[in-house]
PDB file of C-alpha atoms and ligand atoms in Angstrom:
ATOM      1  CA  MET A 375     134.308  97.793  84.803  1.00  0.00           C
ATOM      2  CA  LYS A 376     134.242  96.235  81.353  1.00  0.00           C
ATOM      3  CA  PHE A 377     130.515  96.706  80.684  1.00  0.00           C
ATOM      4  CA  LEU A 378     131.149 100.483  80.706  1.00  0.00           C
ATOM      5  CA  GLU A 379     133.902 100.355  78.081  1.00  0.00           C
ATOM      6  CA  GLY A 380     133.278 102.339  74.908  1.00  0.00           C
ATOM      7  CA  LEU A 381     130.646 104.565  76.518  1.00  0.00           C
ATOM      8  CA  SER A 382     130.937 108.362  76.668  1.00  0.00           C
ATOM      9  CA  ASP A 383     131.216 109.822  80.151  1.00  0.00           C
ATOM     10  CA  ASP A 384     127.620 111.043  80.303  1.00  0.00           C
ATOM     11  CA  ILE A 385     126.188 107.701  79.144  1.00  0.00           C
ATOM     12  CA  LYS A 386     128.455 105.860  81.592  1.00  0.00           C
ATOM     13  CA  LYS A 387     127.286 108.077  84.447  1.00  0.00           C
ATOM     14  CA  ASN A 388     123.624 107.624  83.527  1.00  0.00           C
ATOM     15  CA  LEU A 389     123.971 103.844  83.226  1.00  0.00           C
ATOM     16  CA  LEU A 390     125.629 103.597  86.650  1.00  0.00           C
ATOM     17  CA  GLU A 391     122.830 105.727  88.062  1.00  0.00           C
ATOM     18  CA  GLN A 392     120.157 103.496  86.475  1.00  0.00           C
ATOM     19  CA  LEU A 393     121.775 100.418  87.979  1.00  0.00           C
ATOM     20  CA  ARG A 394     122.037 102.104  91.370  1.00  0.00           C
ATOM     21  CA  VAL A 395     118.351 103.073  91.296  1.00  0.00           C
ATOM     22  CA  SER A 396     117.151  99.699  90.029  1.00  0.00           C
ATOM     23  CA  TRP A 397     119.292  97.734  92.505  1.00  0.00           C
ATOM     24  CA  THR A 398     118.219  99.974  95.397  1.00  0.00           C
ATOM     25  CA  HIS A 399     114.549  99.908  94.481  1.00  0.00           C
ATOM     26  CA  THR A 400     114.243  96.152  93.944  1.00  0.00           C
ATOM     27  CA  SER A 401     116.292  95.186  96.982  1.00  0.00           C
ATOM     28  CA  THR A 402     114.533  97.534  99.386  1.00  0.00           C
ATOM     29  CA  ALA A 403     111.113  96.669  97.901  1.00  0.00           C
ATOM     30  CA  ILE A 404     111.788  92.962  98.528  1.00  0.00           C
ATOM     31  CA  GLU A 405     112.307  93.973 102.150  1.00  0.00           C
ATOM     32  CA  GLY A 406     109.001  95.888 102.232  1.00  0.00           C
ATOM     33  CA  ASN A 407     109.968  99.445 101.241  1.00  0.00           C
ATOM     34  CA  THR A 408     106.940 101.275  99.764  1.00  0.00           C
ATOM     35  CA  LEU A 409     108.722 103.713  97.401  1.00  0.00           C
ATOM     36  CA  THR A 410     108.156 102.983  93.684  1.00  0.00           C
ATOM     37  CA  LEU A 411     110.980 102.884  91.117  1.00  0.00           C
ATOM     38  CA  GLY A 412     110.144 106.452  90.040  1.00  0.00           C
ATOM     39  CA  GLU A 413     109.963 107.679  93.635  1.00  0.00           C
ATOM     40  CA  THR A 414     113.278 106.001  94.460  1.00  0.00           C
ATOM     41  CA  ALA A 415     114.934 107.664  91.456  1.00  0.00           C
ATOM     42  CA  PHE A 416     113.438 111.024  92.490  1.00  0.00           C
ATOM     43  CA  VAL A 417     114.545 110.761  96.133  1.00  0.00           C
ATOM     44  CA  LEU A 418     118.070 109.781  95.096  1.00  0.00           C
ATOM     45  CA  SER A 419     118.527 112.389  92.383  1.00  0.00           C
ATOM     46  CA  GLU A 420     116.706 115.359  93.940  1.00  0.00           C
ATOM     47  CA  GLY A 421     117.248 114.673  97.632  1.00  0.00           C
ATOM     48  CA  LEU A 422     113.553 115.489  98.190  1.00  0.00           C
ATOM     49  CA  THR A 423     110.912 113.463 100.002  1.00  0.00           C
ATOM     50  CA  ILE A 424     107.685 111.882  98.758  1.00  0.00           C
ATOM     51  CA  GLY A 425     104.654 113.225 100.680  1.00  0.00           C
ATOM     52  CA  GLY A 426     102.998 110.710 102.980  1.00  0.00           C
ATOM     53  CA  LYS A 427     105.630 107.982 102.589  1.00  0.00           C
ATOM     54  CA  PRO A 428     107.500 106.782 105.715  1.00  0.00           C
ATOM     55  CA  LEU A 429     110.727 108.562 106.646  1.00  0.00           C
ATOM     56  CA  LYS A 430     112.263 105.125 107.242  1.00  0.00           C
ATOM     57  CA  ASP A 431     111.688 104.206 103.585  1.00  0.00           C
ATOM     58  CA  HIS A 432     113.496 107.361 102.442  1.00  0.00           C
ATOM     59  CA  ARG A 433     116.430 106.658 104.759  1.00  0.00           C
ATOM     60  CA  GLU A 434     116.577 103.068 103.601  1.00  0.00           C
ATOM     61  CA  VAL A 435     116.895 103.878  99.895  1.00  0.00           C
ATOM     62  CA  GLU A 436     119.490 106.588 100.596  1.00  0.00           C
ATOM     63  CA  SER A 437     121.570 104.176 102.681  1.00  0.00           C
ATOM     64  CA  HIS A 438     121.274 101.396 100.133  1.00  0.00           C
ATOM     65  CA  ALA A 439     122.352 103.702  97.318  1.00  0.00           C
ATOM     66  CA  ARG A 440     125.424 104.689  99.362  1.00  0.00           C
ATOM     67  CA  ALA A 441     126.134 101.006  99.933  1.00  0.00           C
ATOM     68  CA  VAL A 442     126.079 100.509  96.129  1.00  0.00           C
ATOM     69  CA  ASP A 443     128.738 103.220  95.785  1.00  0.00           C
ATOM     70  CA  VAL A 444     130.844 101.524  98.467  1.00  0.00           C
ATOM     71  CA  LEU A 445     130.456  98.236  96.595  1.00  0.00           C
ATOM     72  CA  TYR A 446     131.660  99.838  93.334  1.00  0.00           C
ATOM     73  CA  ASN A 447     134.773 100.940  95.257  1.00  0.00           C
ATOM     74  CA  LEU A 448     135.296  97.430  96.639  1.00  0.00           C
ATOM     75  CA  VAL A 449     135.624  96.176  93.044  1.00  0.00           C
ATOM     76  CA  ARG A 450     139.068  97.809  92.986  1.00  0.00           C
ATOM     77  CA  LYS A 451     140.145  96.201  96.270  1.00  0.00           C
ATOM     78  CA  ASP A 452     142.289  93.050  96.119  1.00  0.00           C
ATOM     79  CA  GLU A 453     140.994  91.331  99.226  1.00  0.00           C
ATOM     80  CA  ILE A 454     137.606  91.735 100.858  1.00  0.00           C
ATOM     81  CA  THR A 455     137.591  91.431 104.662  1.00  0.00           C
ATOM     82  CA  ALA A 456     135.011  91.190 107.438  1.00  0.00           C
ATOM     83  CA  ASP A 457     135.519  94.930 108.061  1.00  0.00           C
ATOM     84  CA  ASP A 458     134.287  95.670 104.529  1.00  0.00           C
ATOM     85  CA  LEU A 459     131.106  93.699 105.296  1.00  0.00           C
ATOM     86  CA  PHE A 460     130.727  95.549 108.616  1.00  0.00           C
ATOM     87  CA  ASP A 461     130.974  98.884 106.748  1.00  0.00           C
ATOM     88  CA  LEU A 462     128.182  97.758 104.406  1.00  0.00           C
ATOM     89  CA  HIS A 463     126.101  96.637 107.389  1.00  0.00           C
ATOM     90  CA  ARG A 464     126.468 100.071 109.033  1.00  0.00           C
ATOM     91  CA  LEU A 465     125.177 101.640 105.826  1.00  0.00           C
ATOM     92  CA  VAL A 466     122.327  99.236 105.161  1.00  0.00           C
ATOM     93  CA  ILE A 467     120.975  99.409 108.725  1.00  0.00           C
ATOM     94  CA  SER A 468     119.913 103.019 108.543  1.00  0.00           C
ATOM     95  CA  GLU A 469     117.973 102.968 111.817  1.00  0.00           C
ATOM     96  CA  HIS A 470     120.506 102.370 114.581  1.00  0.00           C
ATOM     97  CA  VAL A 471     119.088 100.637 117.637  1.00  0.00           C
ATOM     98  CA  LEU A 472     120.788 100.680 121.014  1.00  0.00           C
ATOM     99  CA  ASP A 473     120.556  97.006 121.827  1.00  0.00           C
ATOM    100  CA  PHE A 474     123.444  94.663 122.641  1.00  0.00           C
ATOM    101  CA  TYR A 475     121.697  91.901 120.686  1.00  0.00           C
ATOM    102  CA  LYS A 476     121.222  94.070 117.611  1.00  0.00           C
ATOM    103  CA  PRO A 477     124.828  95.106 116.837  1.00  0.00           C
ATOM    104  CA  VAL A 478     125.422  97.333 113.843  1.00  0.00           C
ATOM    105  CA  GLY A 479     128.696  96.658 111.998  1.00  0.00           C
ATOM    106  CA  ALA A 480     129.286  93.341 113.823  1.00  0.00           C
ATOM    107  CA  TRP A 481     128.160  89.705 113.561  1.00  0.00           C
ATOM    108  CA  LYS A 482     124.940  88.603 115.273  1.00  0.00           C
ATOM    109  CA  ARG A 483     125.184  87.797 118.994  1.00  0.00           C
ATOM    110  CA  GLU A 484     122.228  85.453 119.233  1.00  0.00           C
ATOM    111  CA  ASN A 485     120.639  82.870 116.977  1.00  0.00           C
ATOM    112  CA  ASN A 486     117.962  83.843 114.464  1.00  0.00           C
ATOM    113  CA  SER A 487     115.328  81.792 112.659  1.00  0.00           C
ATOM    114  CA  THR A 488     112.566  81.919 110.066  1.00  0.00           C
ATOM    115  CA  ASN A 489     109.502  79.981 108.915  1.00  0.00           C
ATOM    116  CA  ILE A 490     109.597  78.089 105.656  1.00  0.00           C
ATOM    117  CA  THR A 491     106.762  76.392 103.785  1.00  0.00           C
ATOM    118  CA  VAL A 492     107.934  73.553 101.575  1.00  0.00           C
ATOM    119  CA  GLY A 493     105.801  70.689 100.213  1.00  0.00           C
ATOM    120  CA  GLY A 494     102.660  72.035 101.911  1.00  0.00           C
ATOM    121  CA  ARG A 495     104.285  71.917 105.344  1.00  0.00           C
ATOM    122  CA  GLN A 496     105.379  74.745 107.617  1.00  0.00           C
ATOM    123  CA  THR A 497     108.677  74.388 109.463  1.00  0.00           C
ATOM    124  CA  MET A 498     110.620  76.731 111.704  1.00  0.00           C
ATOM    125  CA  VAL A 499     114.306  76.715 110.811  1.00  0.00           C
ATOM    126  CA  GLU A 500     117.285  78.238 112.541  1.00  0.00           C
ATOM    127  CA  TYR A 501     120.060  79.942 110.593  1.00  0.00           C
ATOM    128  CA  SER A 502     123.708  79.072 111.425  1.00  0.00           C
ATOM    129  CA  ASN A 503     124.677  79.191 115.105  1.00  0.00           C
ATOM    130  CA  HIS A 504     125.936  82.608 116.136  1.00  0.00           C
ATOM    131  CA  TRP A 505     129.109  81.223 117.718  1.00  0.00           C
ATOM    132  CA  GLU A 506     130.044  79.580 114.394  1.00  0.00           C
ATOM    133  CA  VAL A 507     129.545  82.793 112.412  1.00  0.00           C
ATOM    134  CA  PRO A 508     133.089  84.245 112.650  1.00  0.00           C
ATOM    135  CA  LYS A 509     134.638  80.989 111.350  1.00  0.00           C
ATOM    136  CA  LEU A 510     131.896  80.402 108.764  1.00  0.00           C
ATOM    137  CA  MET A 511     132.297  83.944 107.465  1.00  0.00           C
ATOM    138  CA  GLU A 512     136.065  83.418 107.179  1.00  0.00           C
ATOM    139  CA  CYS A 513     135.277  80.478 104.881  1.00  0.00           C
ATOM    140  CA  TRP A 514     132.692  82.576 103.057  1.00  0.00           C
ATOM    141  CA  LEU A 515     135.222  85.401 102.548  1.00  0.00           C
ATOM    142  CA  ASP A 516     137.729  82.832 101.213  1.00  0.00           C
ATOM    143  CA  MET A 517     135.120  81.681  98.719  1.00  0.00           C
ATOM    144  CA  LEU A 518     134.440  85.300  97.721  1.00  0.00           C
ATOM    145  CA  ASN A 519     138.112  86.244  97.361  1.00  0.00           C
ATOM    146  CA  THR A 520     138.846  83.085  95.359  1.00  0.00           C
ATOM    147  CA  ALA A 521     135.883  83.773  93.062  1.00  0.00           C
ATOM    148  CA  ASN A 522     137.005  87.378  92.669  1.00  0.00           C
ATOM    149  CA  GLN A 523     140.383  86.175  91.397  1.00  0.00           C
ATOM    150  CA  SER A 524     139.318  83.198  89.325  1.00  0.00           C
ATOM    151  CA  SER A 525     135.856  83.827  87.844  1.00  0.00           C
ATOM    152  CA  LYS A 526     136.212  85.406  84.432  1.00  0.00           C
ATOM    153  CA  GLU A 527     133.512  83.919  82.199  1.00  0.00           C
ATOM    154  CA  ARG A 528     129.746  84.311  82.520  1.00  0.00           C
ATOM    155  CA  PRO A 529     128.979  80.752  83.771  1.00  0.00           C
ATOM    156  CA  ASP A 530     131.730  80.961  86.456  1.00  0.00           C
ATOM    157  CA  VAL A 531     130.500  84.301  87.653  1.00  0.00           C
ATOM    158  CA  LEU A 532     126.882  83.116  87.760  1.00  0.00           C
ATOM    159  CA  ASN A 533     127.883  80.006  89.689  1.00  0.00           C
ATOM    160  CA  ALA A 534     129.904  82.074  92.170  1.00  0.00           C
ATOM    161  CA  TYR A 535     127.011  84.500  92.639  1.00  0.00           C
ATOM    162  CA  ALA A 536     124.499  81.722  93.371  1.00  0.00           C
ATOM    163  CA  LYS A 537     126.811  79.968  95.850  1.00  0.00           C
ATOM    164  CA  LEU A 538     127.828  83.153  97.647  1.00  0.00           C
ATOM    165  CA  HIS A 539     124.227  84.326  97.887  1.00  0.00           C
ATOM    166  CA  LEU A 540     122.808  80.991  99.123  1.00  0.00           C
ATOM    167  CA  SER A 541     125.496  80.487 101.752  1.00  0.00           C
ATOM    168  CA  PHE A 542     125.404  84.094 102.974  1.00  0.00           C
ATOM    169  CA  VAL A 543     121.664  84.042 103.639  1.00  0.00           C
ATOM    170  CA  GLY A 544     121.933  80.523 105.115  1.00  0.00           C
ATOM    171  CA  ILE A 545     124.523  81.724 107.630  1.00  0.00           C
ATOM    172  CA  HIS A 546     122.511  84.929 108.186  1.00  0.00           C
ATOM    173  CA  PRO A 547     125.561  86.484 109.898  1.00  0.00           C
ATOM    174  CA  PHE A 548     123.796  89.718 110.936  1.00  0.00           C
ATOM    175  CA  TRP A 549     120.692  90.196 113.080  1.00  0.00           C
ATOM    176  CA  ASP A 550     119.121  92.168 110.178  1.00  0.00           C
ATOM    177  CA  GLY A 551     120.011  93.352 106.675  1.00  0.00           C
ATOM    178  CA  ASN A 552     121.217  89.921 105.495  1.00  0.00           C
ATOM    179  CA  GLY A 553     119.123  89.848 102.326  1.00  0.00           C
ATOM    180  CA  ARG A 554     120.148  93.326 101.201  1.00  0.00           C
ATOM    181  CA  ILE A 555     123.831  92.677 101.911  1.00  0.00           C
ATOM    182  CA  ALA A 556     123.725  89.261 100.172  1.00  0.00           C
ATOM    183  CA  ARG A 557     122.147  90.891  97.102  1.00  0.00           C
ATOM    184  CA  LEU A 558     125.008  93.410  97.083  1.00  0.00           C
ATOM    185  CA  VAL A 559     128.205  91.511  97.928  1.00  0.00           C
ATOM    186  CA  SER A 560     127.478  88.313  95.990  1.00  0.00           C
ATOM    187  CA  ASN A 561     127.827  90.530  92.925  1.00  0.00           C
ATOM    188  CA  LEU A 562     131.504  91.363  93.481  1.00  0.00           C
ATOM    189  CA  PRO A 563     132.756  88.530  91.204  1.00  0.00           C
ATOM    190  CA  CYS A 564     130.311  89.746  88.466  1.00  0.00           C
ATOM    191  CA  LEU A 565     131.561  93.310  88.688  1.00  0.00           C
ATOM    192  CA  LYS A 566     135.227  92.244  88.935  1.00  0.00           C
ATOM    193  CA  ALA A 567     134.857  90.132  85.787  1.00  0.00           C
ATOM    194  CA  GLY A 568     133.321  93.105  83.978  1.00  0.00           C
ATOM    195  CA  PHE A 569     129.631  92.121  84.036  1.00  0.00           C
ATOM    196  CA  PRO A 570     126.753  94.189  85.385  1.00  0.00           C
ATOM    197  CA  PRO A 571     125.237  93.091  88.719  1.00  0.00           C
ATOM    198  CA  ILE A 572     122.497  90.479  89.091  1.00  0.00           C
ATOM    199  CA  ILE A 573     119.465  92.381  90.367  1.00  0.00           C
ATOM    200  CA  ILE A 574     116.656  90.240  91.791  1.00  0.00           C
ATOM    201  CA  ALA A 575     113.296  91.521  90.497  1.00  0.00           C
ATOM    202  CA  LYS A 576     110.889  92.535  93.262  1.00  0.00           C
ATOM    203  CA  GLU A 577     108.058  90.810  91.355  1.00  0.00           C
ATOM    204  CA  LYS A 578     109.999  87.557  91.774  1.00  0.00           C
ATOM    205  CA  ARG A 579     110.127  87.777  95.584  1.00  0.00           C
ATOM    206  CA  TYR A 580     107.973  84.652  96.000  1.00  0.00           C
ATOM    207  CA  ASP A 581     110.127  82.567  93.637  1.00  0.00           C
ATOM    208  CA  TYR A 582     113.238  83.909  95.370  1.00  0.00           C
ATOM    209  CA  ILE A 583     112.116  83.043  98.908  1.00  0.00           C
ATOM    210  CA  THR A 584     110.771  79.674  97.712  1.00  0.00           C
ATOM    211  CA  ALA A 585     114.083  78.759  96.033  1.00  0.00           C
ATOM    212  CA  LEU A 586     115.974  79.670  99.240  1.00  0.00           C
ATOM    213  CA  ALA A 587     113.528  77.708 101.400  1.00  0.00           C
ATOM    214  CA  GLU A 588     113.701  74.616  99.149  1.00  0.00           C
ATOM    215  CA  TYR A 589     117.489  74.632  99.213  1.00  0.00           C
ATOM    216  CA  GLN A 590     117.468  75.073 102.966  1.00  0.00           C
ATOM    217  CA  SER A 591     114.888  72.337 103.486  1.00  0.00           C
ATOM    218  CA  ALA A 592     117.023  69.908 101.428  1.00  0.00           C
ATOM    219  CA  HIS A 593     120.470  70.790 102.782  1.00  0.00           C
ATOM    220  CA  GLY A 594     120.038  72.643 106.066  1.00  0.00           C
ATOM    221  CA  VAL A 595     122.075  75.737 106.908  1.00  0.00           C
ATOM    222  CA  PRO A 596     125.871  76.049 106.755  1.00  0.00           C
ATOM    223  CA  SER A 597     127.779  74.632 109.695  1.00  0.00           C
ATOM    224  CA  LEU A 598     131.441  73.972 110.452  1.00  0.00           C
ATOM    225  CA  LYS A 599     130.827  70.265 109.939  1.00  0.00           C
ATOM    226  CA  LYS A 600     130.174  70.465 106.175  1.00  0.00           C
ATOM    227  CA  GLU A 601     130.933  72.312 102.952  1.00  0.00           C
ATOM    228  CA  LEU A 602     129.484  75.812 102.787  1.00  0.00           C
ATOM    229  CA  VAL A 603     127.442  75.012  99.672  1.00  0.00           C
ATOM    230  CA  GLN A 604     125.898  71.715  98.618  1.00  0.00           C
ATOM    231  CA  GLU A 605     125.775  70.908  94.897  1.00  0.00           C
ATOM    232  CA  GLY A 606     122.573  69.434  93.444  1.00  0.00           C
ATOM    233  CA  PRO A 607     119.218  70.306  91.857  1.00  0.00           C
ATOM    234  CA  HIS A 608     118.357  73.006  94.426  1.00  0.00           C
ATOM    235  CA  LEU A 609     121.566  74.941  93.778  1.00  0.00           C
ATOM    236  CA  ASN A 610     120.953  74.507  90.032  1.00  0.00           C
ATOM    237  CA  LYS A 611     117.402  75.857  90.364  1.00  0.00           C
ATOM    238  CA  PHE A 612     118.577  78.916  92.282  1.00  0.00           C
ATOM    239  CA  ARG A 613     121.352  79.515  89.717  1.00  0.00           C
ATOM    240  CA  THR A 614     118.805  79.416  86.870  1.00  0.00           C
ATOM    241  CA  PHE A 615     116.597  81.827  88.822  1.00  0.00           C
ATOM    242  CA  CYS A 616     119.569  84.227  89.185  1.00  0.00           C
ATOM    243  CA  GLU A 617     120.411  83.952  85.496  1.00  0.00           C
ATOM    244  CA  LEU A 618     116.867  84.976  84.521  1.00  0.00           C
ATOM    245  CA  ASN A 619     117.104  88.006  86.800  1.00  0.00           C
ATOM    246  CA  TRP A 620     120.385  89.057  85.171  1.00  0.00           C
ATOM    247  CA  GLN A 621     118.248  90.276  82.238  1.00  0.00           C
ATOM    248  CA  ILE A 622     117.316  93.424  84.183  1.00  0.00           C
ATOM    249  CA  SER A 623     120.830  94.850  84.228  1.00  0.00           C
ATOM    250  CA  MET A 624     121.858  93.288  80.902  1.00  0.00           C
ATOM    251  CA  GLU A 625     118.994  95.172  79.202  1.00  0.00           C
ATOM    252  CA  LEU A 626     120.043  98.490  80.768  1.00  0.00           C
ATOM    253  CA  VAL A 627     123.614  97.921  79.556  1.00  0.00           C
ATOM    254  CA  GLU A 628     122.412  96.996  76.065  1.00  0.00           C
ATOM    255  CA  GLN A 629     120.238 100.114  75.939  1.00  0.00           C
ATOM    256  CA  ALA A 630     123.233 102.317  76.843  1.00  0.00           C
ATOM    257  CA  HIS A 631     125.424 100.726  74.167  1.00  0.00           C
ATOM    258  CA  THR A 632     122.662 101.121  71.561  1.00  0.00           C
ATOM    259  CA  LEU A 633     122.408 104.818  72.428  1.00  0.00           C
ATOM    260  CA  GLN A 634     126.184 105.131  72.083  1.00  0.00           C
ATOM    261  CA  ARG A 635     126.222 103.350  68.695  1.00  0.00           C
ATOM    262  CA  ASN A 636     123.452 105.647  67.394  1.00  0.00           C
ATOM    263  CA  ARG A 637     125.303 108.688  68.667  1.00  0.00           C
ATOM    264  CA  ASP A 638     128.554 107.573  67.004  1.00  0.00           C
ATOM    265  CA  ARG A 639     126.763 106.831  63.714  1.00  0.00           C
ATOM    266  CA  ASN A 640     125.019 110.204  63.699  1.00  0.00           C
ATOM    267  CA  ALA A 641     128.341 111.937  64.354  1.00  0.00           C
ATOM    268  CA  ARG A 642     130.002 110.009  61.491  1.00  0.00           C
ATOM    269  CA  ASN A 643     127.127 110.947  59.154  1.00  0.00           C
ATOM    270  CA  ALA A 644     127.266 114.606  60.179  1.00  0.00           C
ATOM    271  CA  PHE A 645     131.069 114.831  59.800  1.00  0.00           C
ATOM    272  CA  PRO A 646     132.131 112.242  57.168  1.00  0.00           C
ATOM    273  CA  SER A 647     135.938 111.849  57.037  1.00  0.00           C
TER     274      SER A 647
HETATM  275  N1  LIG B1196     114.526  80.016 104.072  1.00  0.00           N
HETATM  276  C1  LIG B1196     115.497  80.885 103.891  1.00  0.00           C
HETATM  277  N2  LIG B1196     116.771  80.480 103.888  1.00  0.00           N
HETATM  278  C2  LIG B1196     117.770  81.329 103.723  1.00  0.00           C
HETATM  279  N3  LIG B1196     117.592  82.652 103.552  1.00  0.00           N
HETATM  280  C3  LIG B1196     116.364  83.118 103.542  1.00  0.00           C
HETATM  281  C4  LIG B1196     115.247  82.275 103.716  1.00  0.00           C
HETATM  282  N4  LIG B1196     114.151  83.038 103.670  1.00  0.00           N
HETATM  283  C5  LIG B1196     114.574  84.301 103.474  1.00  0.00           C
HETATM  284  N5  LIG B1196     115.913  84.359 103.383  1.00  0.00           N
HETATM  285  C6  LIG B1196     116.775  85.529 103.170  1.00  0.00           C
HETATM  286  O1  LIG B1196     116.694  86.358 104.303  1.00  0.00           O
HETATM  287  C7  LIG B1196     116.392  87.683 103.896  1.00  0.00           C
HETATM  288  C8  LIG B1196     115.699  88.401 105.039  1.00  0.00           C
HETATM  289  O2  LIG B1196     116.641  88.531 106.094  1.00  0.00           O
HETATM  290  P1  LIG B1196     116.931  89.927 106.792  1.00  0.00           P
HETATM  291  O3  LIG B1196     115.672  90.483 107.354  1.00  0.00           O
HETATM  292  O4  LIG B1196     118.111  89.790 107.689  1.00  0.00           O
HETATM  293  O5  LIG B1196     117.396  90.784 105.544  1.00  0.00           O
HETATM  294  P2  LIG B1196     116.898  92.253 105.155  1.00  0.00           P
HETATM  295  O6  LIG B1196     117.851  92.782 104.150  1.00  0.00           O
HETATM  296  O7  LIG B1196     116.645  93.071 106.377  1.00  0.00           O
HETATM  297  O8  LIG B1196     115.503  91.969 104.532  1.00  0.00           O
HETATM  298  P3  LIG B1196     115.181  91.611 103.041  1.00  0.00           P
HETATM  299  O9  LIG B1196     116.152  90.592 102.592  1.00  0.00           O
HETATM  300  O10 LIG B1196     113.774  91.091 103.119  1.00  0.00           O
HETATM  301  O11 LIG B1196     115.397  92.820 102.271  1.00  0.00           O
HETATM  302  C9  LIG B1196     115.595  87.491 102.618  1.00  0.00           C
HETATM  303  O12 LIG B1196     115.602  88.577 101.765  1.00  0.00           O
HETATM  304  C10 LIG B1196     116.339  86.346 101.976  1.00  0.00           C
HETATM  305  O13 LIG B1196     117.497  86.804 101.333  1.00  0.00           O
HETATM  306 MG1  LIG B1197     115.071  92.570 107.708  1.00  0.00          MG
END
């Protein structure tokens, strides 16, 4: 990955670890996990628990961190398939439930819905129909694989991320774990093109959910009768939101490169040629 180029092995390893911790913490916190950033880093690096915090929260951050590693490996893969998404689902859903309607590592088997509040009005909206999911996800995987091949510059990658993310959560192909998986896999074009991942800040959860709800209220959810993503001001707003959040990882990368430059300069000063 290009953003790691020029870094010594130890700095590279530490940067990847910072991204893994930050991504895991923010994404699980958005979903309600109670571990702090420091606690998440501690659990992941030491393999020890935090007294009084739920076991489920520990399992969740461990599973998410493993899913990040799997995602890094997927960057090297030419074509992403439904099986790759099923593998991520098995990891993200750390608590396996024995229920036909809650399959782990498979598409949802019944419809799911949510409440949205837009323009001072509450509405109940259904995500894409479960029987359309296999076909819709084929289209979604086409969009992902095309973006993986063709997105090279920052604006292309950002655009691909926003479209992949919006359509994935609109389809809501799994009974649970959709948000966490969307926040992981929509980043593949970023990583492939050599940029760090877009990490949605947990403090921005309200803006995030509001942007998704506004888009959904304007365009509805994906269906086989229309394009997966609808262009317009709501897509633009979500893209701008994603761009602002990119700062989190960009700053970590910048910090690592600054450390490297200082290290190189000190070495040159200590051993002038
Ligand atoms: N109105 C909406 N339209 C589309 N997607 C939405 C909407 N509201 C929320 N979402 C997405 O659905 C996710 C929640 O779905 P789900 O519970 O399947 O995912 P999760 O990973 O278990 O939870 P979370 O995403 O909260 O971490 C949200 O994080 C967000 O990404
Ligand atoms: Mg959930």
